[in-house]
JSON list of C-alpha atoms in Angstrom, two decimals:
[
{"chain": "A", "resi": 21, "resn": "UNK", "atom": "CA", "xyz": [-5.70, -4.57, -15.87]},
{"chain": "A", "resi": 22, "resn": "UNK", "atom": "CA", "xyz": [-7.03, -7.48, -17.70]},
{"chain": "A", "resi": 23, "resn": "UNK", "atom": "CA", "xyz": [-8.03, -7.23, -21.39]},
{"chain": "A", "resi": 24, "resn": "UNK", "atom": "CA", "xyz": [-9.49, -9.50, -23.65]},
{"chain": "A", "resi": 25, "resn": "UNK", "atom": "CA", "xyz": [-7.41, -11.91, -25.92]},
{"chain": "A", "resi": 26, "resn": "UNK", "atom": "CA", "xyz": [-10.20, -12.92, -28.15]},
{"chain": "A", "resi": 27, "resn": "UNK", "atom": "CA", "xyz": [-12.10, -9.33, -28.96]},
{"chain": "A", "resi": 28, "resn": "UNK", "atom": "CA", "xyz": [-10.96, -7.61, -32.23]},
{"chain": "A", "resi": 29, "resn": "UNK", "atom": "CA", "xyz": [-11.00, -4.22, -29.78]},
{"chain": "A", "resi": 30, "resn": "UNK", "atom": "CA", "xyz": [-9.13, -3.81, -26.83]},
{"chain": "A", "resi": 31, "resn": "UNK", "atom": "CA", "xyz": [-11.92, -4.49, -24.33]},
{"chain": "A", "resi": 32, "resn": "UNK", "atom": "CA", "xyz": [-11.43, -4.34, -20.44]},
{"chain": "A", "resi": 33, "resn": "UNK", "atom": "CA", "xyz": [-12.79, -7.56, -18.50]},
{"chain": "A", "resi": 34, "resn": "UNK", "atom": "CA", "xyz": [-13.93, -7.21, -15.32]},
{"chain": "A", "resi": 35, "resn": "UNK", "atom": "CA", "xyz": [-13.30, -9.71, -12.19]},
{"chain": "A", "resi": 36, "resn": "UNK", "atom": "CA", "xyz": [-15.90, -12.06, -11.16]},
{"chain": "A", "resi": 37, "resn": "UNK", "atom": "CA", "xyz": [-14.68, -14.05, -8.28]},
{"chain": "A", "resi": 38, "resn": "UNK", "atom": "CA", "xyz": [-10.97, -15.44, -9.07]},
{"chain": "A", "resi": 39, "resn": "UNK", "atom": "CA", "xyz": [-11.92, -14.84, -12.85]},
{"chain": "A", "resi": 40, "resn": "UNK", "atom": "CA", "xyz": [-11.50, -11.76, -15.64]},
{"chain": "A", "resi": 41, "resn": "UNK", "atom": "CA", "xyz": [-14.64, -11.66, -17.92]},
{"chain": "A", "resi": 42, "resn": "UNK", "atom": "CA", "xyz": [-14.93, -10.11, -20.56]},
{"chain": "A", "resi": 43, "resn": "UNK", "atom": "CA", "xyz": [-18.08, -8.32, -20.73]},
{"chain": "A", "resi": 44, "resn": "UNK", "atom": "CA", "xyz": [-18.58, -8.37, -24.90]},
{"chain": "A", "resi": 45, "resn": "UNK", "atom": "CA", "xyz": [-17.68, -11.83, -25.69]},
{"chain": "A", "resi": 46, "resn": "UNK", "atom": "CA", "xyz": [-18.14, -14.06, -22.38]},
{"chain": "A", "resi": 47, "resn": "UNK", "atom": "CA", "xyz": [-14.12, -15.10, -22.48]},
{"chain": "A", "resi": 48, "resn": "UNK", "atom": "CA", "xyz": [-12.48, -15.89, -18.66]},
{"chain": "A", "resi": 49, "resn": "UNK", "atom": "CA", "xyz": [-9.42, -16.12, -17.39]},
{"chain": "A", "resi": 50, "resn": "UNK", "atom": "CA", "xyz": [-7.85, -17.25, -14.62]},
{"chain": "A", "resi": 51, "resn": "UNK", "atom": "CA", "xyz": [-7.11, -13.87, -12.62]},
{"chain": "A", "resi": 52, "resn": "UNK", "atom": "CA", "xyz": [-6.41, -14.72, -8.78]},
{"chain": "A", "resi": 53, "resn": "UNK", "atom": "CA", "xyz": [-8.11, -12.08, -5.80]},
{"chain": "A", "resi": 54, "resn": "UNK", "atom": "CA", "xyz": [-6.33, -11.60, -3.21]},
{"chain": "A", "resi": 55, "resn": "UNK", "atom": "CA", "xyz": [-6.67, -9.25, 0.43]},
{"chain": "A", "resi": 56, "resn": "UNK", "atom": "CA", "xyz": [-3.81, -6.56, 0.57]},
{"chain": "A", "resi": 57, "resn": "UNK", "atom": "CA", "xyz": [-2.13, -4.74, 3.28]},
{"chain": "A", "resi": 58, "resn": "UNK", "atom": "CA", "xyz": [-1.38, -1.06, 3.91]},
{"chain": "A", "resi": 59, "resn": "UNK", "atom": "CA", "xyz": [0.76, -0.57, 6.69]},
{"chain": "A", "resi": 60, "resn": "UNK", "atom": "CA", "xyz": [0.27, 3.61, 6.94]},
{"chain": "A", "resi": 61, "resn": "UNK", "atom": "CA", "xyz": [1.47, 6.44, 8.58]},
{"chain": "A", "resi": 62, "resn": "UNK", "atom": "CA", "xyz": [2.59, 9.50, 8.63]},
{"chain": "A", "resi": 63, "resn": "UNK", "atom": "CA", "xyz": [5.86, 10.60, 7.69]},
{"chain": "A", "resi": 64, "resn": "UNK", "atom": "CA", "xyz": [8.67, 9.41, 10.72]},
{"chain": "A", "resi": 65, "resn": "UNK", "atom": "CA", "xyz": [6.12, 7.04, 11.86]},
{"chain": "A", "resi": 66, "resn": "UNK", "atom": "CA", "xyz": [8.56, 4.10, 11.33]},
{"chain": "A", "resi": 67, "resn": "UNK", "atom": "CA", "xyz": [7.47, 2.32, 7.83]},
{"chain": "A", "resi": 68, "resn": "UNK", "atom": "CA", "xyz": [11.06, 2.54, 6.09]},
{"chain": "A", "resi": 69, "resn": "UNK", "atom": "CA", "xyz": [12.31, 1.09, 9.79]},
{"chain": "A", "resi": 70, "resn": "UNK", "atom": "CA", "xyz": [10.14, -1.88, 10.33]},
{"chain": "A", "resi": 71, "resn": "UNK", "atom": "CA", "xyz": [9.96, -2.78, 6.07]},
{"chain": "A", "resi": 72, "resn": "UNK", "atom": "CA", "xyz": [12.94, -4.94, 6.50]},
{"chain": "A", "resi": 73, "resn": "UNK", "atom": "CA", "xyz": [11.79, -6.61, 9.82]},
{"chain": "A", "resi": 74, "resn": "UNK", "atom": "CA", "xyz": [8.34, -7.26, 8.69]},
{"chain": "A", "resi": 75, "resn": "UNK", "atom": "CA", "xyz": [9.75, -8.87, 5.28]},
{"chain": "A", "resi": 76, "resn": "UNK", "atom": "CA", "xyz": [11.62, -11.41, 7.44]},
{"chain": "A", "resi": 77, "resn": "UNK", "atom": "CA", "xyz": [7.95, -11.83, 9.50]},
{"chain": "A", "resi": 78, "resn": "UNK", "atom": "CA", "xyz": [6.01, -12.26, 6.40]},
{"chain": "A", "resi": 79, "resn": "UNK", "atom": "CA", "xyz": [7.51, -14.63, 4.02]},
{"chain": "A", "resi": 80, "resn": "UNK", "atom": "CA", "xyz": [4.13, -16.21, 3.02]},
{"chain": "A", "resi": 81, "resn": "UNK", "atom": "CA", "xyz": [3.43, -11.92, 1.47]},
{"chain": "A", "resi": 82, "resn": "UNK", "atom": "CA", "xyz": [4.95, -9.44, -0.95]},
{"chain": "A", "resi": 83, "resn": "UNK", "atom": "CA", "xyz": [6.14, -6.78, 1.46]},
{"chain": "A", "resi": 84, "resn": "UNK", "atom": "CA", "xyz": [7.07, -3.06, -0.52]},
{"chain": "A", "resi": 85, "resn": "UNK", "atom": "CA", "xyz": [7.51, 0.41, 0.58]},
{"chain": "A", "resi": 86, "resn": "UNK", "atom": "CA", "xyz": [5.67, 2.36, -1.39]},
{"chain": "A", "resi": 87, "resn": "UNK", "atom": "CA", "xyz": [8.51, 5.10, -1.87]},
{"chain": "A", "resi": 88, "resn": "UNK", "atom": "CA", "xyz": [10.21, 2.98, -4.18]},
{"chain": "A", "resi": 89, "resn": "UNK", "atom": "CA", "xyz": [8.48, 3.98, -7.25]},
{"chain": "A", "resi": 90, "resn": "UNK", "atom": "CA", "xyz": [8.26, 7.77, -6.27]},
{"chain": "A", "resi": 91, "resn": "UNK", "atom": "CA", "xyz": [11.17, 8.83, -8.54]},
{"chain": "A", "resi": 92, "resn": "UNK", "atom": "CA", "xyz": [10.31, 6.33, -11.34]},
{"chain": "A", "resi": 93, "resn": "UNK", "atom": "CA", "xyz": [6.76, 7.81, -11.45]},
{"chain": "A", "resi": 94, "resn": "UNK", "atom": "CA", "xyz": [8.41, 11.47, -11.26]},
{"chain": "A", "resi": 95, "resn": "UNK", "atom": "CA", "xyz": [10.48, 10.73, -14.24]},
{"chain": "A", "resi": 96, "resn": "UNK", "atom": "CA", "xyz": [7.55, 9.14, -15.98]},
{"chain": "A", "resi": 97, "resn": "UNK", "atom": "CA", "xyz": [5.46, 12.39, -15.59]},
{"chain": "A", "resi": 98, "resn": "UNK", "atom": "CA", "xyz": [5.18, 15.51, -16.83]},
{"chain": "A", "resi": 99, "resn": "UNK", "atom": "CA", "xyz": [7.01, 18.14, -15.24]},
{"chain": "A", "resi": 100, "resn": "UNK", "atom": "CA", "xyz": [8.72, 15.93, -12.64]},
{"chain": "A", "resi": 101, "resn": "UNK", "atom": "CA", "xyz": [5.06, 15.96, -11.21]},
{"chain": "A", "resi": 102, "resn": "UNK", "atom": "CA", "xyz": [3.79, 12.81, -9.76]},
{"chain": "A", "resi": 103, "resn": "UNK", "atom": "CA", "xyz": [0.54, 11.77, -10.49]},
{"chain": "A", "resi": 104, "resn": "UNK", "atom": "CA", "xyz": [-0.53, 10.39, -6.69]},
{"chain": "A", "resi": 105, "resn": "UNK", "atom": "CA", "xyz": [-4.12, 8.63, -7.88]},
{"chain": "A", "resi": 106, "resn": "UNK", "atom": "CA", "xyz": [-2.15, 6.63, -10.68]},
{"chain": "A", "resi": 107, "resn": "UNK", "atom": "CA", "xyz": [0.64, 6.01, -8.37]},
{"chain": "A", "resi": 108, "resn": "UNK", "atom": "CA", "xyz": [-1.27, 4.50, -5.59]},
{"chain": "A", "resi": 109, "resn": "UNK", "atom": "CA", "xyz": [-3.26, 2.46, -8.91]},
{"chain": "A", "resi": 110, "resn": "UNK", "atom": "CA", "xyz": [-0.02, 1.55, -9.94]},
{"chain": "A", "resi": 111, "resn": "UNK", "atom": "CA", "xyz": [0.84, -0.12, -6.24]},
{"chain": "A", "resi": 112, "resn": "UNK", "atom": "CA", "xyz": [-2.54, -1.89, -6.13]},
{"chain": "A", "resi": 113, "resn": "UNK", "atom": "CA", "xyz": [-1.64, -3.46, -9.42]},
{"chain": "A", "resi": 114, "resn": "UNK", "atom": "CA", "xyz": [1.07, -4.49, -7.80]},
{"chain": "A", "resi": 115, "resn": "UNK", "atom": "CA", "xyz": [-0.50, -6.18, -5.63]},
{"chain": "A", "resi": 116, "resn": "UNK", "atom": "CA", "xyz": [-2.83, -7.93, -8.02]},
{"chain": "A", "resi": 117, "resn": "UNK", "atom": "CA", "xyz": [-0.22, -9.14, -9.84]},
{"chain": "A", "resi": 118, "resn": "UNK", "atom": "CA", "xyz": [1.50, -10.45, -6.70]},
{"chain": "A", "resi": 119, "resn": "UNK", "atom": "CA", "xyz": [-1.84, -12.65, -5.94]},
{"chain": "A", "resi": 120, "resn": "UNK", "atom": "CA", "xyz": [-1.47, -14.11, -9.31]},
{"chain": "A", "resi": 121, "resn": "UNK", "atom": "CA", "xyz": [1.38, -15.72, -7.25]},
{"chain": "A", "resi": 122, "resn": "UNK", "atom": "CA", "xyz": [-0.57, -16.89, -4.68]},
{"chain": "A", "resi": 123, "resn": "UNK", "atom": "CA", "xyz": [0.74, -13.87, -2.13]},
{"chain": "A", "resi": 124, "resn": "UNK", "atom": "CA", "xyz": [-0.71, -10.95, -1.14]},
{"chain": "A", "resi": 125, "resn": "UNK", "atom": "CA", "xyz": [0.99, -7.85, -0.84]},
{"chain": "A", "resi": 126, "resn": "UNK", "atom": "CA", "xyz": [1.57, -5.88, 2.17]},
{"chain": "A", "resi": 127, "resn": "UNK", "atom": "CA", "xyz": [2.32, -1.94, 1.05]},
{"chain": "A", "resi": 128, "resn": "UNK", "atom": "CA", "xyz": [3.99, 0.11, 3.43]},
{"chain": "A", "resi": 129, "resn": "UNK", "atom": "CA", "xyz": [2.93, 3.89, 2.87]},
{"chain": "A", "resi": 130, "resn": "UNK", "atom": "CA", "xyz": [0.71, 6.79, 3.84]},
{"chain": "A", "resi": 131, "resn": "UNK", "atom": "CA", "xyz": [-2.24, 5.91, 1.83]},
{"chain": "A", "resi": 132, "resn": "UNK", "atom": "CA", "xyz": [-6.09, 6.31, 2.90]},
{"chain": "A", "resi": 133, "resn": "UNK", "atom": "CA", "xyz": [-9.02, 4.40, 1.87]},
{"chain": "A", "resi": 134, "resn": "UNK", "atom": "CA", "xyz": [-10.30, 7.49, 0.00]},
{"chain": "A", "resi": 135, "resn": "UNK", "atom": "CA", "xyz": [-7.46, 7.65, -1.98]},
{"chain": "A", "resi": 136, "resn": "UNK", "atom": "CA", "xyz": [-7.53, 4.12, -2.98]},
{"chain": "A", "resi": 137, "resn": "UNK", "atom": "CA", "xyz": [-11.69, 4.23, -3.53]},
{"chain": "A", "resi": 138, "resn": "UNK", "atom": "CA", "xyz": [-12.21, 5.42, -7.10]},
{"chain": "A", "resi": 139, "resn": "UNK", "atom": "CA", "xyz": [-8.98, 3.74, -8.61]},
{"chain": "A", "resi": 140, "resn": "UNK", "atom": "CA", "xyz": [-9.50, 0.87, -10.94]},
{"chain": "A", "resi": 141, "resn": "UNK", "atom": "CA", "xyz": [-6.92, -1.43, -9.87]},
{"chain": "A", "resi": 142, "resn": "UNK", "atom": "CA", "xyz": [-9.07, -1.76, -6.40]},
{"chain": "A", "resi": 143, "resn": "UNK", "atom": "CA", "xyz": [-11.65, -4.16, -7.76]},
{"chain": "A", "resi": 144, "resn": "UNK", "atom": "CA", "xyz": [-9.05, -6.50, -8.63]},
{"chain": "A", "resi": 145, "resn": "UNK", "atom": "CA", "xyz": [-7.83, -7.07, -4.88]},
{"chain": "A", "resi": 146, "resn": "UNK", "atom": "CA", "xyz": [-10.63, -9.31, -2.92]},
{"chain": "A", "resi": 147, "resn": "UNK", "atom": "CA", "xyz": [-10.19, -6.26, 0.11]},
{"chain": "A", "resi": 148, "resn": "UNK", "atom": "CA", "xyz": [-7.65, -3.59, 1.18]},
{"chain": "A", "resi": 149, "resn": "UNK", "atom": "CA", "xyz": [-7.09, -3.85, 5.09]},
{"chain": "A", "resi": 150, "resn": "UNK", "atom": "CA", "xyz": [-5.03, -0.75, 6.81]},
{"chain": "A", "resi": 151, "resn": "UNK", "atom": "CA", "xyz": [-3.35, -0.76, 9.63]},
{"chain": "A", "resi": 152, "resn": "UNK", "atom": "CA", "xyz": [-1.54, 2.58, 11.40]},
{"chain": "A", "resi": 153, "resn": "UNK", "atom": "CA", "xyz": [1.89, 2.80, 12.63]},
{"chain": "A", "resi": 154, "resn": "UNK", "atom": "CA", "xyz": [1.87, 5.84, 14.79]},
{"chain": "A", "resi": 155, "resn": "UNK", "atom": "CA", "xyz": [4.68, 7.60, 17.69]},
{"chain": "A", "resi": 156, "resn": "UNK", "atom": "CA", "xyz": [4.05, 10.68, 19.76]},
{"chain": "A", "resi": 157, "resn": "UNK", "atom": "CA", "xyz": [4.40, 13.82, 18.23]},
{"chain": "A", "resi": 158, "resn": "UNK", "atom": "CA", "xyz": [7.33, 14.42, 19.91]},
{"chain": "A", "resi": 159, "resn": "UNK", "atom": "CA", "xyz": [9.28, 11.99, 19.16]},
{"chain": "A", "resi": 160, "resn": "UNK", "atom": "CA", "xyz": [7.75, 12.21, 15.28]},
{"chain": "A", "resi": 161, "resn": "UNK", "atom": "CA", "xyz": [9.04, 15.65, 15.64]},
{"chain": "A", "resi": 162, "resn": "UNK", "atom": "CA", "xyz": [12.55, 14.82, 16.68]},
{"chain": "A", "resi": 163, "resn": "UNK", "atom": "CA", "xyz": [12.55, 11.90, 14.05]},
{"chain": "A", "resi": 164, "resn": "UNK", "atom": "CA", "xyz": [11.83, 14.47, 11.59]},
{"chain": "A", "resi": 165, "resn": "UNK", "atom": "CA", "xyz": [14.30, 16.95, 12.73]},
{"chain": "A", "resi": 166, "resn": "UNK", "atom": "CA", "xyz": [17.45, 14.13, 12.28]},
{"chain": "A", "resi": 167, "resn": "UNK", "atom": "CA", "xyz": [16.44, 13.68, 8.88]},
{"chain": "A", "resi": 168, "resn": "UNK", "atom": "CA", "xyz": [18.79, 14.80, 6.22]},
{"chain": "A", "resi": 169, "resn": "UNK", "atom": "CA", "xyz": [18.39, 18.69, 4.94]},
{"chain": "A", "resi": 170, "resn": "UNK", "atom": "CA", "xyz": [16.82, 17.08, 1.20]},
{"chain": "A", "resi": 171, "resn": "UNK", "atom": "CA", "xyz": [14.06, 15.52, 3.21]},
{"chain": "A", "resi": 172, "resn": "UNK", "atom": "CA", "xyz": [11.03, 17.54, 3.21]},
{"chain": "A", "resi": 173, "resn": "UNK", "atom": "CA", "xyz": [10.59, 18.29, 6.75]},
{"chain": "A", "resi": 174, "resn": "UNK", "atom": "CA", "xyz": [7.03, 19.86, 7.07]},
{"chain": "A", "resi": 175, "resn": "UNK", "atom": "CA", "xyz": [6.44, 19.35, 10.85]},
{"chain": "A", "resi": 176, "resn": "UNK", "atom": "CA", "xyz": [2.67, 20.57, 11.27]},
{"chain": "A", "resi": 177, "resn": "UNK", "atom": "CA", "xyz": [1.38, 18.56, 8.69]},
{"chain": "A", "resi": 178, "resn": "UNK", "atom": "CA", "xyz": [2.81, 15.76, 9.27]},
{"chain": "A", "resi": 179, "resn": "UNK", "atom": "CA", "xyz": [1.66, 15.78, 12.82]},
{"chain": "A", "resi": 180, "resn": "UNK", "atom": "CA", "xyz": [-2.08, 17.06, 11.20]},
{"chain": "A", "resi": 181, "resn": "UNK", "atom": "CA", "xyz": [-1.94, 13.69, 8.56]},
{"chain": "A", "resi": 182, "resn": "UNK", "atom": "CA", "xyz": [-1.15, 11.52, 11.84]},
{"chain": "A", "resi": 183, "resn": "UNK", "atom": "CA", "xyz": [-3.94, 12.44, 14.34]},
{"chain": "A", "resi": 184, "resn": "UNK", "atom": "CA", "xyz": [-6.41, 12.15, 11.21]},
{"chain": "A", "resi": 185, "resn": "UNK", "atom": "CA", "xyz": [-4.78, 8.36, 10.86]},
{"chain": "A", "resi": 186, "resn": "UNK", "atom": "CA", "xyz": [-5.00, 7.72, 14.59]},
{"chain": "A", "resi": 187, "resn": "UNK", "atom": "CA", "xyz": [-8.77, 9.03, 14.80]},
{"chain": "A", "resi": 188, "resn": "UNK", "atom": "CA", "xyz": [-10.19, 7.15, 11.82]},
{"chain": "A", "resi": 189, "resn": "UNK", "atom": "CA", "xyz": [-8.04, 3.96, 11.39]},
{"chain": "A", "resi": 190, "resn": "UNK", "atom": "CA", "xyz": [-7.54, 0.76, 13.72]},
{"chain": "A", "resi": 191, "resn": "UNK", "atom": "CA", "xyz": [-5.22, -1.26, 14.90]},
{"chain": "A", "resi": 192, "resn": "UNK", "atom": "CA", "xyz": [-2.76, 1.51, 15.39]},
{"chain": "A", "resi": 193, "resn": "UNK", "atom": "CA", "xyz": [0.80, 0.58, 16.35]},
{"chain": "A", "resi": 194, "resn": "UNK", "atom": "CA", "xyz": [2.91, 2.83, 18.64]},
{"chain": "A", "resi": 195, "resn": "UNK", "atom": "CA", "xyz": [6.78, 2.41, 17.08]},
{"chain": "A", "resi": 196, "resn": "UNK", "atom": "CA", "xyz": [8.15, 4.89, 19.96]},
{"chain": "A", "resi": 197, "resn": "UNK", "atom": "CA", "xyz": [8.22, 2.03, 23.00]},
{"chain": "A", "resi": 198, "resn": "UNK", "atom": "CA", "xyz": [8.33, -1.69, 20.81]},
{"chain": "A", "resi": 199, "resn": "UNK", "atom": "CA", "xyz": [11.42, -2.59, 19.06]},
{"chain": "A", "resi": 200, "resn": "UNK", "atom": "CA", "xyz": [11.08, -2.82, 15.28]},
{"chain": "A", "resi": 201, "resn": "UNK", "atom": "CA", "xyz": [11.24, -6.29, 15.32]},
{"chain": "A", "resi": 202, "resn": "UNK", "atom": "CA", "xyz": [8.24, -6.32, 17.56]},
{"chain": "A", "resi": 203, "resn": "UNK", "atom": "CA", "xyz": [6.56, -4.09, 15.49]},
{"chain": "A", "resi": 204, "resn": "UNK", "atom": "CA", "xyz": [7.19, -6.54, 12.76]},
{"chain": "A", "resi": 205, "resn": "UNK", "atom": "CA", "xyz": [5.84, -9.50, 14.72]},
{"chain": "A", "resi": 206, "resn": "UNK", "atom": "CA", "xyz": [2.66, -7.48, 15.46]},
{"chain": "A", "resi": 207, "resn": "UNK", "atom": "CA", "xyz": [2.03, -6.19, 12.01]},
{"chain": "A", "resi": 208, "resn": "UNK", "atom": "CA", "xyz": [2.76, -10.16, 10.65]},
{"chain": "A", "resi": 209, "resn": "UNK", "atom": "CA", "xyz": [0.11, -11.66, 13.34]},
{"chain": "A", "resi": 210, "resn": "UNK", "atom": "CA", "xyz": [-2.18, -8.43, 11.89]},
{"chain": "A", "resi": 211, "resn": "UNK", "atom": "CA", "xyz": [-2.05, -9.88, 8.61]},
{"chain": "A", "resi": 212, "resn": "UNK", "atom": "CA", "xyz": [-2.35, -13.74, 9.17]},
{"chain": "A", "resi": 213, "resn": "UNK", "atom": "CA", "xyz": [-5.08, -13.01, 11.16]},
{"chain": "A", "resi": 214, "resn": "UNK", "atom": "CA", "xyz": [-7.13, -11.33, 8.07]},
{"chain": "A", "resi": 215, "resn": "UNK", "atom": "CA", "xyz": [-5.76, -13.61, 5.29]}
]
């Protein structure tokens, strides 16, 4: 978030174009907008698999799995309880501070645009694109099942949050035939294509 330098309060600008204004005294500042990427999915879908493929893709973007800052945020909160709307705000400052680099960021993790709708970090990225990595549900099943016994492991509703993804997302990419590295290659020509 961008505030005002010049304003005796701490006052909130708000982008216009590749600019933060400040809507009391008129200031702007340079403040770079930028597309980003969320490569989503359900859990087992592939997203930890393909992150360090798709980095190698993408060199021109900021690539991050979103998991990262899960047990940061869990420390940071109350109760060990993350708070998911200010973590998924969090990422898509992320990202707006990775345009101020001149790259956009590509997030790997099982976000929705509803989730991301309301936050105020979102007005500071020039779009949010998704794209779906998706497998069968039996292999996601099986994938699931070879995790470790600390993972959480709930089956149905992982298989529920995937055909919700699959129905109301495009493009969707299958990771149960292509290669990871082909995944990668698809999910980098995704991206050039829309940047």
């Amino acid at each position: 978030m961008h505030y005002c330098e010049r304003c005796a309060d701490p006052t909130v600008m708000a982008p216009e174009g590749d600019e933060a204004v400040c809507p009391v005294c008129g200031e702007r500042r340079p403040a770079r907008r930028l597309p980003a990427f969320v490569v989503t999915g359900a859990s087992a879908a592939g997203k930890t698999t393909v992150l360090p493929h798709l980095v190698a893709e993408l060199p021109e973007c900021v690539v991050f799995d979103v998991d990262w800052l899960i047990g940061p945020f869990r420390r940071a909160c109350s109760f060990g309880e993350v708070d998911w709307p200010a973590f998924r705000d969090a990422w898509l400052a992320v990202a707006h501070g990775a345009a101020q680099g001149g790259r956009s960021a590509v997030l790997l993790g099982p976000f929705v645009p509803a989730q991301l709708a309301d936050l105020p970090a979102l007005r500071w990225q020039s779009a949010v694109h998704f794209a779906v990595l998706d497998c069968a549900d039996e292999v996601r099943r099986a994938r699931l099942e070879a995790r470790p016994a600390w993972r959480e492991r709930d089956v149905d509703s992982h298989l529920a949050f995937a055909a919700h993804l699959r129905s109301t997302l495009s493009p969707v990419l299958r990771t149960d035939g292509p290669t990871p590295e082909a995944t990668a290659r698809s999910l980098a020509a995704w991206v050039r294509g829309l940047l």
